[in-house]
PDB file of C-alpha atoms in Angstrom:
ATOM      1  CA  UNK M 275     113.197  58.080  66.201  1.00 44.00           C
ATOM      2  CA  UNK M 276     111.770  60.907  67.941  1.00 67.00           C
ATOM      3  CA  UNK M 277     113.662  63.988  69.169  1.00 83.00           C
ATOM      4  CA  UNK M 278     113.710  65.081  72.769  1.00 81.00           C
ATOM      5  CA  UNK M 279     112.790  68.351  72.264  1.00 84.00           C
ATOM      6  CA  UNK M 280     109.742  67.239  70.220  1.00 84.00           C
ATOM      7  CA  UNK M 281     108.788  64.437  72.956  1.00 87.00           C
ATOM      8  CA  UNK M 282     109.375  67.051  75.644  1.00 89.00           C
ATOM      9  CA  UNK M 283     106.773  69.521  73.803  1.00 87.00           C
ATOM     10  CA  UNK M 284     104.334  66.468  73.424  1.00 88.00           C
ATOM     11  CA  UNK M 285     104.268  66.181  77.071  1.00 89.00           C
ATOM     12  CA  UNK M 286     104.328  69.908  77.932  1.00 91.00           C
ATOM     13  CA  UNK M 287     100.877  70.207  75.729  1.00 89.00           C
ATOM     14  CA  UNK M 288      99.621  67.026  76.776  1.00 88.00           C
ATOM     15  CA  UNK M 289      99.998  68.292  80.568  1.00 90.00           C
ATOM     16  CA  UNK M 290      98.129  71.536  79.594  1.00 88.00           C
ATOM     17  CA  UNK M 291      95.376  69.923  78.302  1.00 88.00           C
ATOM     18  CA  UNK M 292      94.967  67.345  81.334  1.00 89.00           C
ATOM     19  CA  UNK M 293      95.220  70.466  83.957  1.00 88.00           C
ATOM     20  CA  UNK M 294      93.414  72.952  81.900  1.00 88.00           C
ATOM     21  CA  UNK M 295      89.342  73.482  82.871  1.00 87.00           C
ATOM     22  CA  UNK M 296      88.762  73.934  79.042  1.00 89.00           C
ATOM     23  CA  UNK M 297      90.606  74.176  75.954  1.00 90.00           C
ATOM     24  CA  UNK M 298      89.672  76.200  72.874  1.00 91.00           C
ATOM     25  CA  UNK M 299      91.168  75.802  69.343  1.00 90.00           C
ATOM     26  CA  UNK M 300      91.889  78.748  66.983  1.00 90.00           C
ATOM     27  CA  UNK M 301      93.428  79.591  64.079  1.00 89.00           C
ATOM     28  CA  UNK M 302      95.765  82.814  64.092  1.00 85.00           C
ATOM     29  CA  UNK M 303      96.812  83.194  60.276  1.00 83.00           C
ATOM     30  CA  UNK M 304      97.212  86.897  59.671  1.00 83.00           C
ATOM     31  CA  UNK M 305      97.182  87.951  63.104  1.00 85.00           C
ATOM     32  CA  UNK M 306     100.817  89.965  63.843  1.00 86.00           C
ATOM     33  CA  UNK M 307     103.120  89.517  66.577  1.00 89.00           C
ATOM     34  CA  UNK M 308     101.233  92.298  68.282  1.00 89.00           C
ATOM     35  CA  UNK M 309      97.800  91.628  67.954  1.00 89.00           C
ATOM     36  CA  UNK M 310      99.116  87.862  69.243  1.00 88.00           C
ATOM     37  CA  UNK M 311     100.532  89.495  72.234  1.00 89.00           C
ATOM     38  CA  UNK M 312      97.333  92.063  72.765  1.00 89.00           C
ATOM     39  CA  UNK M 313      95.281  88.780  72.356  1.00 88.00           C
ATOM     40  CA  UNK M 314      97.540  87.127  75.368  1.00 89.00           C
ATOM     41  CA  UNK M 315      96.562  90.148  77.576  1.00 89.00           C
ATOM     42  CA  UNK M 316      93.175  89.952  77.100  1.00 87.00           C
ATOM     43  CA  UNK M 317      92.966  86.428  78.750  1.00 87.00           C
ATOM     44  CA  UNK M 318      95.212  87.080  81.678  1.00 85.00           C
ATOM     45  CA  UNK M 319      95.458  84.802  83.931  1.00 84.00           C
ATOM     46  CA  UNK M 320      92.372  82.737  82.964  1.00 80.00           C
ATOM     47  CA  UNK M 321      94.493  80.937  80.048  1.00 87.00           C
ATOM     48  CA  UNK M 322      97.170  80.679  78.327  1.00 90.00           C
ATOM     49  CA  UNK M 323      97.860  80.942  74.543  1.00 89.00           C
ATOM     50  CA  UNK M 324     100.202  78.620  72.701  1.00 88.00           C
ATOM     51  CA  UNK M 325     100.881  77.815  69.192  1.00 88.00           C
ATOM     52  CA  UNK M 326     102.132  74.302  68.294  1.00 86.00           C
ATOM     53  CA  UNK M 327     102.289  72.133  65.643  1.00 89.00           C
ATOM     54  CA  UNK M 328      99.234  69.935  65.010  1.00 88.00           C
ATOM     55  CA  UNK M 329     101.282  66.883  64.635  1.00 88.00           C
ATOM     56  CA  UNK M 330     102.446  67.834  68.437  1.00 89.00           C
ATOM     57  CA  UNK M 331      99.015  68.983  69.361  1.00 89.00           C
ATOM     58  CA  UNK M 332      97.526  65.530  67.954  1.00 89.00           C
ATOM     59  CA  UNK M 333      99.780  63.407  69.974  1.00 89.00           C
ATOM     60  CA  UNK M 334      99.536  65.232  73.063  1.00 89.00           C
ATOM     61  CA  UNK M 335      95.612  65.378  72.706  1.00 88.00           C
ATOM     62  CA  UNK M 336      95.667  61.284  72.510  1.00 87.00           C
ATOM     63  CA  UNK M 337      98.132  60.861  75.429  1.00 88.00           C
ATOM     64  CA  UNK M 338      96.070  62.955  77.173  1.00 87.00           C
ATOM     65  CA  UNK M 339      92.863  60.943  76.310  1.00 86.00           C
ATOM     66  CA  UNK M 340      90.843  64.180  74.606  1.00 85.00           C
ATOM     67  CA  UNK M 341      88.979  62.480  71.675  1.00 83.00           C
ATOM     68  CA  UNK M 342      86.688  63.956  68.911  1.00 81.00           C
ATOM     69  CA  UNK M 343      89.209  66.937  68.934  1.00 83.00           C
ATOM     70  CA  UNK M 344      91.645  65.871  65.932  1.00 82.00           C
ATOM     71  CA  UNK M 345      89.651  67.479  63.471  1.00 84.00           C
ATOM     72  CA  UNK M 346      89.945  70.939  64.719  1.00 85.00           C
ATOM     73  CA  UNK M 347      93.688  70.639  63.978  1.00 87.00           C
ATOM     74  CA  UNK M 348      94.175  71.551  60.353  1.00 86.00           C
ATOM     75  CA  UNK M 349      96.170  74.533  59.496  1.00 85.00           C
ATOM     76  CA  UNK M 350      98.193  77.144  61.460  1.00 86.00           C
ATOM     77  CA  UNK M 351      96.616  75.935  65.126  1.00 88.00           C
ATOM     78  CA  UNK M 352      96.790  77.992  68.104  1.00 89.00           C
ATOM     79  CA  UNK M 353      95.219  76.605  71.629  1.00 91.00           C
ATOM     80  CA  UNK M 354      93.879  78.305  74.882  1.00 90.00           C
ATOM     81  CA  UNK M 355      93.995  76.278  77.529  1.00 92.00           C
ATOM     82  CA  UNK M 356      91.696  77.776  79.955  1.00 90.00           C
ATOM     83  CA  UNK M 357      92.972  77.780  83.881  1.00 87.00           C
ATOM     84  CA  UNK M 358      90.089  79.935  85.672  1.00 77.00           C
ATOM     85  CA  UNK M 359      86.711  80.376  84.497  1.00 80.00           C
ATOM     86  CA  UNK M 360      85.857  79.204  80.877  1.00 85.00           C
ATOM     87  CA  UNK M 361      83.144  82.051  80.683  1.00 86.00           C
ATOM     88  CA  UNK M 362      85.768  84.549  80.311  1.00 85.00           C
ATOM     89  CA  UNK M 363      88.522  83.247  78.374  1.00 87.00           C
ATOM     90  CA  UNK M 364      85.663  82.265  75.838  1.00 88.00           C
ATOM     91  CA  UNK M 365      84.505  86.217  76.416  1.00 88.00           C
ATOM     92  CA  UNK M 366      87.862  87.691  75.675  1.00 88.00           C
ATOM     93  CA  UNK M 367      88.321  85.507  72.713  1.00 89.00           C
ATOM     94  CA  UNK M 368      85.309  86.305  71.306  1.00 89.00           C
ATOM     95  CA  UNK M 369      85.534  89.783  71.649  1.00 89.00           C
ATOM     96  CA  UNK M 370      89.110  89.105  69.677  1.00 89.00           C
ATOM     97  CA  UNK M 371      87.766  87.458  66.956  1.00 88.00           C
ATOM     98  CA  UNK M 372      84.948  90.111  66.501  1.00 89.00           C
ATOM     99  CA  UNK M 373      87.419  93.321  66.798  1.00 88.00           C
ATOM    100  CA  UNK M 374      90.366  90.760  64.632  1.00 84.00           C
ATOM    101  CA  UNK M 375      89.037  88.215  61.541  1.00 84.00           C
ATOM    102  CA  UNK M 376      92.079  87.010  61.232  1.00 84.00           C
ATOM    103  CA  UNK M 377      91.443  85.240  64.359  1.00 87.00           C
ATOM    104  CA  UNK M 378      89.073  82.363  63.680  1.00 88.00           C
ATOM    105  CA  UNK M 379      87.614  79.525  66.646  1.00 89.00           C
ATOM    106  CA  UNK M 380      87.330  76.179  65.473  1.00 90.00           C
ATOM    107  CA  UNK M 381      85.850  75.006  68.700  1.00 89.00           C
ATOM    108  CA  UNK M 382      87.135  73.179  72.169  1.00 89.00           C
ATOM    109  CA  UNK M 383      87.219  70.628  74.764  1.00 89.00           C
ATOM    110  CA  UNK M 384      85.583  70.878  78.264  1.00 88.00           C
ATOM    111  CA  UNK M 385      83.967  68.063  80.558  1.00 83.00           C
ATOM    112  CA  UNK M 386      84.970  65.457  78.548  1.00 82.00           C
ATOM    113  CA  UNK M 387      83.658  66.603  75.500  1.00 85.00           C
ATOM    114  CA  UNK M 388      84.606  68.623  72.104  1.00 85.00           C
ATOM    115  CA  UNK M 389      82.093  71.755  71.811  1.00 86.00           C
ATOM    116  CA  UNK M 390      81.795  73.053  68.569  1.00 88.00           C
ATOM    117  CA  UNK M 391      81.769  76.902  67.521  1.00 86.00           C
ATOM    118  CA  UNK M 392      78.056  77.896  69.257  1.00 88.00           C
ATOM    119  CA  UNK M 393      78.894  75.840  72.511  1.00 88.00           C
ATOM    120  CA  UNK M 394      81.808  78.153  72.927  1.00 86.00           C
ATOM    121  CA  UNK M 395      79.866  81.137  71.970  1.00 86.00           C
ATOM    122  CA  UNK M 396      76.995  80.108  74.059  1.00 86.00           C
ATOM    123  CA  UNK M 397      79.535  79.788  77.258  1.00 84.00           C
ATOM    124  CA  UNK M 398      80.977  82.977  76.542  1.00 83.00           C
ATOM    125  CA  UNK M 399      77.203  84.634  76.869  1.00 80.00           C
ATOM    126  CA  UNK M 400      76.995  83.197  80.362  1.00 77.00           C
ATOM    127  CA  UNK M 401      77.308  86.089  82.954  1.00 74.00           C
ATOM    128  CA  UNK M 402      80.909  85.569  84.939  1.00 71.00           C
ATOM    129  CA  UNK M 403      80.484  83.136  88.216  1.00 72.00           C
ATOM    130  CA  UNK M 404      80.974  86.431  90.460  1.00 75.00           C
ATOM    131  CA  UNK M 405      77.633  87.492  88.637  1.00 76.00           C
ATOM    132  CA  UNK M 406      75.807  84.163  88.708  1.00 71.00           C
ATOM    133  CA  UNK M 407      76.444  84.263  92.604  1.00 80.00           C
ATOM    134  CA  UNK M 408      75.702  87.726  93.743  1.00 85.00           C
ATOM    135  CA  UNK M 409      72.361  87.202  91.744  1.00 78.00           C
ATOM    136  CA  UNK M 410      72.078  84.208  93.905  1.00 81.00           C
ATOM    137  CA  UNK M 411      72.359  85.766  96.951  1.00 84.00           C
ATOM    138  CA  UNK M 412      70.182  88.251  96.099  1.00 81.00           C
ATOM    139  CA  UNK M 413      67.491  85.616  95.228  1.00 80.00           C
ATOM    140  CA  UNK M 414      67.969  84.001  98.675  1.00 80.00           C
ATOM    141  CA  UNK M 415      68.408  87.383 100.326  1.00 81.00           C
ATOM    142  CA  UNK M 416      64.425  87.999  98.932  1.00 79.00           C
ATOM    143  CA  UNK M 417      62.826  84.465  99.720  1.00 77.00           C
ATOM    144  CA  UNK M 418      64.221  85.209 102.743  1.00 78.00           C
ATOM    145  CA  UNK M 419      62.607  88.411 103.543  1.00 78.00           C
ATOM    146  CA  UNK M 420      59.615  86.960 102.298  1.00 76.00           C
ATOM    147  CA  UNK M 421      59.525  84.147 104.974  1.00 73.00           C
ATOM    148  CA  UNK M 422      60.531  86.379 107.528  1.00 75.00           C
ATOM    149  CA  UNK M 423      57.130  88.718 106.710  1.00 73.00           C
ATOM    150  CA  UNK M 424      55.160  85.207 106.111  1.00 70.00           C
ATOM    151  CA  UNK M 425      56.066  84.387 109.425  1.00 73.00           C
ATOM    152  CA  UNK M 426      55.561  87.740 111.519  1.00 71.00           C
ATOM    153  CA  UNK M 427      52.194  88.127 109.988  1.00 71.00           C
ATOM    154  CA  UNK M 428      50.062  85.927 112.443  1.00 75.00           C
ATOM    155  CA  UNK M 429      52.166  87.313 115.112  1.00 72.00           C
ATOM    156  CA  UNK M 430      50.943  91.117 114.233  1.00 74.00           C
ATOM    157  CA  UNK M 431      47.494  89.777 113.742  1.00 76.00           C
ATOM    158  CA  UNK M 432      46.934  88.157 117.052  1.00 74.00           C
ATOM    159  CA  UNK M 433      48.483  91.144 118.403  1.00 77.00           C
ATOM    160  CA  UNK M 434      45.592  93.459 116.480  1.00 79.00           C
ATOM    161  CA  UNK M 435      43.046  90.908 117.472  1.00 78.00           C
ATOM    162  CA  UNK M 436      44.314  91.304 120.847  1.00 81.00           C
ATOM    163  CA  UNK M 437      44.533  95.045 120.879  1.00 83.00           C
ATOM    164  CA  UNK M 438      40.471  95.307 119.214  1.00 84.00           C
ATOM    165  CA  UNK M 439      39.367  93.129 122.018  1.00 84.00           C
ATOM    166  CA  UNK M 440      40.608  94.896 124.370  1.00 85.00           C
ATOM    167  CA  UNK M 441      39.218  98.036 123.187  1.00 86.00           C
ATOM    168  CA  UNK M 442      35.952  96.186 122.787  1.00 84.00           C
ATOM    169  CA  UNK M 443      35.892  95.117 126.536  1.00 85.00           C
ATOM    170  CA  UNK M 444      36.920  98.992 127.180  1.00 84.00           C
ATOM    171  CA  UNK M 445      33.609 100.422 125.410  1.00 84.00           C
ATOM    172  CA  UNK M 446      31.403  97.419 126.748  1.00 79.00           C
ATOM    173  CA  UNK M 447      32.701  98.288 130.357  1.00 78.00           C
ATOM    174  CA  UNK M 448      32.599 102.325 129.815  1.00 70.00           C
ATOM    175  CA  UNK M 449      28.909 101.854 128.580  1.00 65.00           C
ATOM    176  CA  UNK M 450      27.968  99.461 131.722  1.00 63.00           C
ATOM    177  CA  UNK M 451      29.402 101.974 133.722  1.00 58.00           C
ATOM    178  CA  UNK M 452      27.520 104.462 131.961  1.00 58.00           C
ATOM    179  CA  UNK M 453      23.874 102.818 131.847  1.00 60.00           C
ATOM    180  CA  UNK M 454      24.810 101.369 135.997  1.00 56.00           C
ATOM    181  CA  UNK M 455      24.224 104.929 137.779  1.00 58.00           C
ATOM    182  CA  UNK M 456      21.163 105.936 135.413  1.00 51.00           C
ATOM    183  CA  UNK M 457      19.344 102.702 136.850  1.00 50.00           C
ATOM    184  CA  UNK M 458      19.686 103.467 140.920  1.00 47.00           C
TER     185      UNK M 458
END
């Protein structure tokens, strides 16, 4: 028979994983208490970090309906289950792991899929979404300055046209004038 507490943990984990945006597997061994917590403050608010057991984690992945994650479970497990932006949980993690080996990524879950080791390292190249959309605005901000000068360029060249015409008719008209008296 299960224990509460144990059914109550299943079902804490198995909520995290249904309302996390991603989730990415580690293994801690030889990390301290204090690199753990330093770890925790490097990914803020965008995730939490929580060891469990993998017979918990393995139940809670299934009730939550994750699948091709039960092999990333195998020794001391520790999970981040990503609230904000995946890019930079997977950023501050990897930054971890390169400053700490003891910390090791086995891979994750996110859009209904596992991702493996270089998914997760690929994500965590992407620039943040504040980047991604002030580059994007800049991009629109230039197409449409160029449509703006596409479109005020017949404008300015009917107005030249208009303006050497005029000057023409000035200097036909001035020479007419000028050839008129030198006939009578």
């Amino acid at each position: 028979m299960a224990k509460p507490d144990k059914v109550a943990a299943v079902a804490e984990i198995a909520e995290s994983f249904r309302s996390s945006s991603a989730t990415v597997v580690t293994q801690y061994t030889g990390l301290s208490v204090t690199q753990l917590s330093q770890l925790r403050r490097a990914l803020g608010t965008s995730a939490k970090y929580r060891v469990a057991k993998n017979t918990l984690v393995k139940r809670a992945a299934e009730d939550a309906g994750l699948e091709g994650v039960e092999d990333l479970f195998v020794g001391p497990t520790a999970i981040a289950f990503v609230q904000g932006e995946a890019v930079d949980a997977a950023k501050a993690l990897r930054d971890f792991a390169k400053e700490n080996n003891a910390l090791v990524i086995k891979g994750g879950y996110m859009d209904g899929r596992a991702l493996s080791v270089d998914e997760i390292s690929k994500i965590a190249d992407l620039d943040s979404r504040e980047v991604l959309l002030s580059k994007a605005a800049g991009a629109f901000k230039a197409k449409l300055s160029q449509a703006a000068a596409l479109f005020q360029a017949p404008a300015s060249q009917v107005a030249r046209l208009a303006a050497a015409l005029e000057e023409k008719q000035r200097n036909a008209t001035g020479t007419e004038a000028a050839e008129a008296p030198a006939e009578s």
